[in-house]
CSV table of C-alpha atoms in Angstrom, one decimal:
chain,number,residue,atom,x,y,z
A,85,MET,CA,89.2,-34.6,106.6
A,86,GLY,CA,87.6,-36.4,103.6
A,87,GLN,CA,85.0,-34.9,101.4
A,88,SER,CA,82.1,-36.6,99.7
A,89,ILE,CA,80.1,-35.2,96.8
A,90,LYS,CA,77.0,-36.8,98.3
A,91,GLU,CA,75.5,-36.2,101.7
A,92,GLY,CA,74.0,-38.8,104.0
A,93,PHE,CA,76.4,-41.6,102.9
A,94,ASN,CA,73.9,-43.8,101.3
A,95,GLY,CA,74.2,-45.3,97.8
A,96,THR,CA,77.3,-44.5,95.8
A,97,ASN,CA,79.7,-41.8,97.3
A,98,GLN,CA,82.8,-40.4,95.6
A,99,MET,CA,85.2,-39.7,98.5
A,100,ARG,CA,88.2,-37.5,98.3
A,101,PHE,CA,90.8,-37.7,101.1
A,102,PHE,CA,94.4,-37.1,101.9
A,103,SER,CA,96.8,-40.1,102.2
A,104,GLU,CA,99.7,-39.8,104.5
A,105,VAL,CA,101.3,-42.8,102.9
A,106,LEU,CA,101.0,-41.5,99.3
A,107,THR,CA,101.5,-37.8,100.5
A,108,ILE,CA,98.8,-36.7,98.1
A,109,SER,CA,95.0,-36.3,97.9
A,110,THR,CA,93.3,-39.3,96.3
A,111,SER,CA,89.9,-40.8,95.9
A,112,MET,CA,87.7,-43.8,96.4
A,113,THR,CA,84.2,-44.8,95.4
A,114,VAL,CA,82.1,-46.3,98.2
A,115,ILE,CA,78.7,-48.0,98.0
A,116,LEU,CA,76.8,-48.2,101.2
A,117,PRO,CA,73.7,-50.3,101.9
A,118,GLU,CA,70.4,-48.6,102.7
A,119,GLU,CA,67.4,-50.6,103.9
A,120,THR,CA,64.3,-49.6,101.9
A,121,THR,CA,60.8,-51.0,101.5
A,122,SER,CA,59.2,-48.9,98.8
A,123,GLN,CA,61.9,-48.3,96.2
A,124,ILE,CA,60.6,-49.5,92.9
A,125,GLY,CA,62.6,-52.2,91.1
A,126,LEU,CA,65.3,-52.7,93.8
A,127,LYS,CA,65.5,-54.7,97.0
A,128,ASN,CA,67.8,-53.1,99.6
A,129,ASN,CA,68.9,-54.6,102.8
A,130,ARG,CA,71.0,-53.5,105.7
A,131,SER,CA,71.6,-55.2,109.0
A,132,ASP,CA,72.0,-53.4,112.3
A,133,GLY,CA,75.6,-52.8,113.5
A,134,LYS,CA,78.8,-52.7,111.6
A,135,ILE,CA,78.6,-53.3,107.9
A,136,PRO,CA,80.4,-56.1,106.0
A,137,VAL,CA,82.7,-54.8,103.3
A,138,LEU,CA,84.0,-55.8,99.9
A,139,TYR,CA,87.2,-54.0,98.7
A,140,LEU,CA,86.8,-54.0,94.9
A,141,LEU,CA,90.0,-53.4,92.9
A,142,HIS,CA,90.3,-51.9,89.4
A,143,GLY,CA,92.5,-53.0,86.5
A,144,PHE,CA,95.5,-51.5,84.8
A,145,SER,CA,93.7,-49.0,82.5
A,146,ASP,CA,91.0,-47.9,85.0
A,147,ASP,CA,90.3,-45.9,88.1
A,148,HIS,CA,88.1,-46.1,91.3
A,149,THR,CA,84.9,-45.1,89.4
A,150,ILE,CA,85.1,-47.9,86.8
A,151,TRP,CA,83.2,-50.7,88.6
A,152,SER,CA,80.2,-48.4,89.2
A,153,ARG,CA,80.3,-47.1,85.6
A,154,ARG,CA,80.7,-50.4,83.7
A,155,THR,CA,78.8,-52.8,85.9
A,156,SER,CA,75.6,-53.0,88.0
A,157,ILE,CA,77.7,-53.5,91.2
A,158,GLU,CA,75.5,-51.0,93.2
A,159,ARG,CA,72.3,-52.9,92.3
A,160,TYR,CA,73.9,-56.3,92.9
A,161,ALA,CA,75.3,-55.4,96.3
A,162,ALA,CA,72.1,-53.9,97.5
A,163,GLU,CA,70.4,-57.2,98.4
A,164,TYR,CA,73.4,-58.4,100.5
A,165,GLY,CA,73.6,-55.4,102.8
A,166,ILE,CA,77.3,-55.1,102.0
A,167,ALA,CA,79.5,-52.0,101.6
A,168,VAL,CA,81.8,-51.8,98.5
A,169,VAL,CA,85.0,-49.8,98.7
A,170,MET,CA,86.7,-49.1,95.4
A,171,PRO,CA,90.1,-47.2,95.7
A,172,GLN,CA,92.2,-45.4,93.2
A,173,VAL,CA,95.6,-47.0,92.7
A,174,ASP,CA,97.0,-46.0,89.3
A,175,HIS,CA,99.3,-48.5,87.5
A,176,ASN,CA,101.2,-49.9,90.4
A,177,PHE,CA,100.0,-53.5,90.6
A,178,TYR,CA,99.1,-52.9,94.3
A,179,SER,CA,102.8,-52.7,95.2
A,180,ASP,CA,105.2,-50.4,96.9
A,181,MET,CA,106.9,-49.0,93.8
A,182,GLN,CA,110.6,-49.1,93.1
A,183,TYR,CA,110.3,-45.6,91.5
A,184,GLY,CA,107.1,-44.2,92.9
A,185,LYS,CA,104.7,-44.3,95.8
A,186,LYS,CA,104.0,-47.0,98.4
A,187,TYR,CA,100.7,-48.3,97.1
A,188,TRP,CA,100.9,-51.7,98.9
A,189,THR,CA,101.3,-49.9,102.2
A,190,PHE,CA,98.4,-47.6,101.3
A,191,ILE,CA,96.0,-50.3,100.2
A,192,SER,CA,96.8,-52.9,102.9
A,193,GLU,CA,97.2,-50.7,105.9
A,194,GLU,CA,96.0,-47.1,105.4
A,195,LEU,CA,92.9,-47.5,103.2
A,196,PRO,CA,91.0,-49.8,105.6
A,197,ARG,CA,91.7,-47.5,108.5
A,198,ILE,CA,90.6,-44.4,106.6
A,199,ALA,CA,87.4,-46.1,105.2
A,200,ARG,CA,86.5,-47.2,108.7
A,201,SER,CA,87.0,-43.7,110.0
A,202,PHE,CA,84.4,-42.4,107.6
A,203,PHE,CA,81.9,-45.3,107.6
A,204,PRO,CA,80.6,-47.9,110.1
A,205,LEU,CA,82.5,-50.8,108.5
A,206,SER,CA,83.2,-54.1,110.3
A,207,VAL,CA,86.7,-54.9,111.4
A,208,LYS,CA,86.0,-58.6,111.8
A,209,ARG,CA,87.8,-60.9,109.4
A,210,GLU,CA,84.6,-62.8,108.7
A,211,ASP,CA,83.0,-59.6,107.4
A,212,ASN,CA,85.9,-58.5,105.2
A,213,PHE,CA,86.3,-59.5,101.5
A,214,VAL,CA,88.4,-58.4,98.5
A,215,ALA,CA,88.0,-58.9,94.8
A,216,GLY,CA,89.3,-57.4,91.6
A,217,LEU,CA,89.8,-57.8,87.8
A,218,SER,CA,93.0,-58.2,85.8
A,219,MET,CA,95.7,-56.2,87.7
A,220,GLY,CA,93.1,-56.0,90.5
A,221,GLY,CA,92.6,-59.7,90.5
A,222,TYR,CA,96.2,-60.1,91.2
A,223,GLY,CA,96.0,-57.4,93.8
A,224,ALA,CA,93.0,-59.1,95.5
A,225,PHE,CA,94.8,-62.4,95.8
A,226,LYS,CA,98.0,-60.8,96.9
A,227,TRP,CA,96.3,-58.8,99.6
A,228,ALA,CA,94.3,-61.7,101.0
A,229,LEU,CA,97.2,-64.2,100.9
A,230,ARG,CA,99.8,-61.8,102.4
A,231,LYS,CA,97.3,-60.5,104.9
A,232,PRO,CA,95.1,-63.6,105.6
A,233,GLU,CA,94.2,-62.2,109.0
A,234,GLN,CA,92.3,-59.4,107.3
A,235,PHE,CA,90.0,-61.4,104.9
A,236,THR,CA,87.9,-64.5,105.0
A,237,ALA,CA,87.5,-64.6,101.2
A,238,ALA,CA,89.0,-63.2,98.0
A,239,ALA,CA,88.1,-63.3,94.3
A,240,SER,CA,90.1,-62.8,91.1
A,241,LEU,CA,88.4,-62.1,87.8
A,242,SER,CA,90.8,-62.5,84.8
A,243,GLY,CA,93.7,-61.9,87.2
A,244,VAL,CA,97.3,-61.5,86.3
A,245,LEU,CA,98.1,-64.4,88.6
A,246,ASP,CA,101.6,-65.3,87.3
A,247,ILE,CA,103.1,-61.8,87.8
A,248,ALA,CA,106.7,-63.0,87.7
A,249,THR,CA,106.4,-64.6,84.3
A,250,HIS,CA,104.1,-61.8,83.0
A,251,ALA,CA,106.8,-59.2,83.9
A,252,GLU,CA,109.6,-61.3,82.4
A,253,LYS,CA,107.7,-61.7,79.1
A,254,ALA,CA,106.9,-57.9,79.0
A,255,ARG,CA,110.6,-57.1,79.3
A,256,GLU,CA,111.6,-59.6,76.6
A,257,GLU,CA,108.9,-58.5,74.2
A,258,GLN,CA,109.1,-54.8,74.9
A,259,ASP,CA,105.4,-54.8,75.7
A,260,PRO,CA,104.1,-51.2,76.3
A,261,ILE,CA,103.1,-52.4,79.8
A,262,ASN,CA,106.8,-52.9,80.5
A,263,ASN,CA,107.4,-49.2,81.2
A,264,ALA,CA,104.8,-49.3,84.0
A,265,LEU,CA,106.2,-52.6,85.4
A,266,TYR,CA,109.7,-51.0,85.4
A,267,GLN,CA,108.4,-48.1,87.5
A,268,VAL,CA,106.9,-50.7,90.0
A,269,TYR,CA,109.6,-53.4,90.1
A,270,GLY,CA,112.7,-52.0,88.4
A,271,GLU,CA,114.8,-54.8,86.9
A,272,GLN,CA,113.9,-57.2,89.8
A,273,ASP,CA,113.2,-60.9,88.9
A,274,LEU,CA,109.9,-61.4,90.8
A,275,HIS,CA,110.2,-65.2,91.0
A,276,GLY,CA,110.6,-66.2,94.6
A,277,THR,CA,109.7,-62.8,96.0
A,278,ASP,CA,106.7,-61.6,98.0
A,279,GLN,CA,105.2,-60.2,94.8
A,280,ASP,CA,104.9,-63.8,93.4
A,281,LEU,CA,101.7,-65.4,94.4
A,282,PHE,CA,103.1,-68.9,94.2
A,283,THR,CA,105.9,-68.0,96.7
A,284,VAL,CA,103.4,-66.2,98.9
A,285,ILE,CA,101.2,-69.3,99.0
A,286,LYS,CA,104.2,-71.6,99.8
A,287,GLU,CA,105.1,-69.4,102.7
A,288,LEU,CA,101.5,-69.2,103.9
A,289,LEU,CA,101.1,-73.0,103.8
A,290,LYS,CA,104.1,-73.3,106.1
A,291,SER,CA,102.4,-71.1,108.7
A,292,GLU,CA,99.5,-71.9,111.0
A,293,LYS,CA,97.4,-69.0,109.6
A,294,GLU,CA,93.9,-69.8,108.3
A,295,LEU,CA,93.8,-69.4,104.5
A,296,PRO,CA,91.1,-67.3,103.0
A,297,GLN,CA,88.5,-68.9,100.7
A,298,LEU,CA,89.4,-68.1,97.0
A,299,PHE,CA,87.2,-67.7,93.9
A,300,GLN,CA,88.9,-67.6,90.5
A,301,ALA,CA,87.2,-66.8,87.2
A,302,CYS,CA,88.7,-66.4,83.7
A,303,GLY,CA,87.3,-66.6,80.2
A,304,THR,CA,88.6,-69.3,78.0
A,305,GLU,CA,89.3,-66.7,75.2
A,306,ASP,CA,91.1,-64.3,77.6
A,307,TYR,CA,94.7,-63.5,76.9
A,308,LEU,CA,95.4,-64.3,80.6
A,309,TRP,CA,93.8,-67.8,80.3
A,310,GLU,CA,97.2,-69.5,80.5
A,311,ASP,CA,98.1,-67.5,83.7
A,312,ASN,CA,94.9,-68.7,85.2
A,313,GLN,CA,95.4,-72.3,84.2
A,314,ILE,CA,98.8,-72.4,85.8
A,315,PHE,CA,97.5,-70.9,89.0
A,316,ASN,CA,94.6,-73.2,89.1
A,317,GLN,CA,96.8,-76.3,88.7
A,318,PHE,CA,99.1,-75.0,91.5
A,319,ALA,CA,96.1,-74.4,93.8
A,320,GLU,CA,94.8,-78.0,93.2
A,321,GLU,CA,98.2,-79.5,93.8
A,322,ASN,CA,98.4,-77.6,97.1
A,323,ASN,CA,94.8,-78.2,98.2
A,324,LEU,CA,94.0,-74.5,98.4
A,325,PRO,CA,90.4,-73.6,99.3
A,326,LEU,CA,89.6,-72.4,95.8
A,327,VAL,CA,86.6,-72.7,93.6
A,328,HIS,CA,86.8,-71.7,89.9
A,329,THR,CA,84.7,-71.0,86.9
A,330,PHE,CA,86.2,-71.1,83.4
A,331,THR,CA,83.6,-70.2,80.8
A,332,THR,CA,83.5,-68.7,77.4
A,333,GLY,CA,84.7,-65.0,77.7
A,334,THR,CA,87.3,-62.5,76.9
A,335,HIS,CA,88.9,-59.6,78.8
A,336,GLU,CA,85.8,-57.3,78.8
A,337,TRP,CA,83.2,-55.7,81.0
A,338,GLY,CA,80.3,-57.9,80.0
A,339,TYR,CA,82.1,-60.9,81.4
A,340,TRP,CA,83.1,-59.1,84.6
A,341,ASP,CA,79.6,-57.8,85.2
A,342,GLU,CA,78.3,-61.3,85.1
A,343,LYS,CA,81.1,-62.7,87.3
A,344,ILE,CA,81.0,-60.1,90.0
A,345,LYS,CA,77.4,-61.0,90.5
A,346,GLU,CA,78.5,-64.6,91.0
A,347,VAL,CA,81.2,-63.5,93.5
A,348,LEU,CA,78.6,-61.7,95.6
A,349,ALA,CA,76.4,-64.8,95.7
A,350,TRP,CA,79.5,-66.9,96.7
A,351,LEU,CA,80.8,-64.7,99.5
A,352,PRO,CA,80.1,-66.1,103.0
A,353,ILE,CA,78.1,-63.1,104.1
A,354,LYS,CA,74.7,-63.1,105.8
A,355,LYS,CA,72.0,-63.1,103.2
A,356,SER,CA,69.1,-61.0,104.5
């Protein structure tokens, strides 16, 4: 049974629960919509029935609380009547680790099931969305592109979108992040694997599955700018349903706070 530090399940809840996949207790932060008419300075909406949901993924150095601590995500989400689920996933790049736990299985299979068992979240594809920053931007696109039946839209903010080259360079340059990448992938060359977004997209395009709508943002002064340019060119060459915004910005929370607001406005959810 999960435990919340708040009662009533409105607003922001810190949920602690046991994961059978990870074989450990873990956490997620969940924002739930509440319809109000007299709250000063904030417009809240909530439709009847099951709630649309955005899975919002954290970056390499953060945890499940970071989006609610560093941005105004609760305030931004309120007017859309959408729930926001923010899981804890450590340093694993949203993958089943070579030397560690099965975080891909956890995030893509177990987490939605657990979240829906606690809260009245919609199971409909058209009501499910995923977004993230940096490592989480990669995770969001990987989740939506490998499981397109789950999501109608996905957004990457400053994402590590060329993970195969990123991991290769980290090994060659002995980047501190290499230790974490080794725990996740070992010595594996990720080019041509299901960790590589370019390969995932090529395989998806061969199928008859409907592609999710994609939103890509990256600051032009971000160290992942080149990654994002390569991905954007690939998307254009393959006619992916992608919109992008490349404006001045670095790898920092002021940029992500601004862009997550744009993501919410872009998502194809019912605006009350």
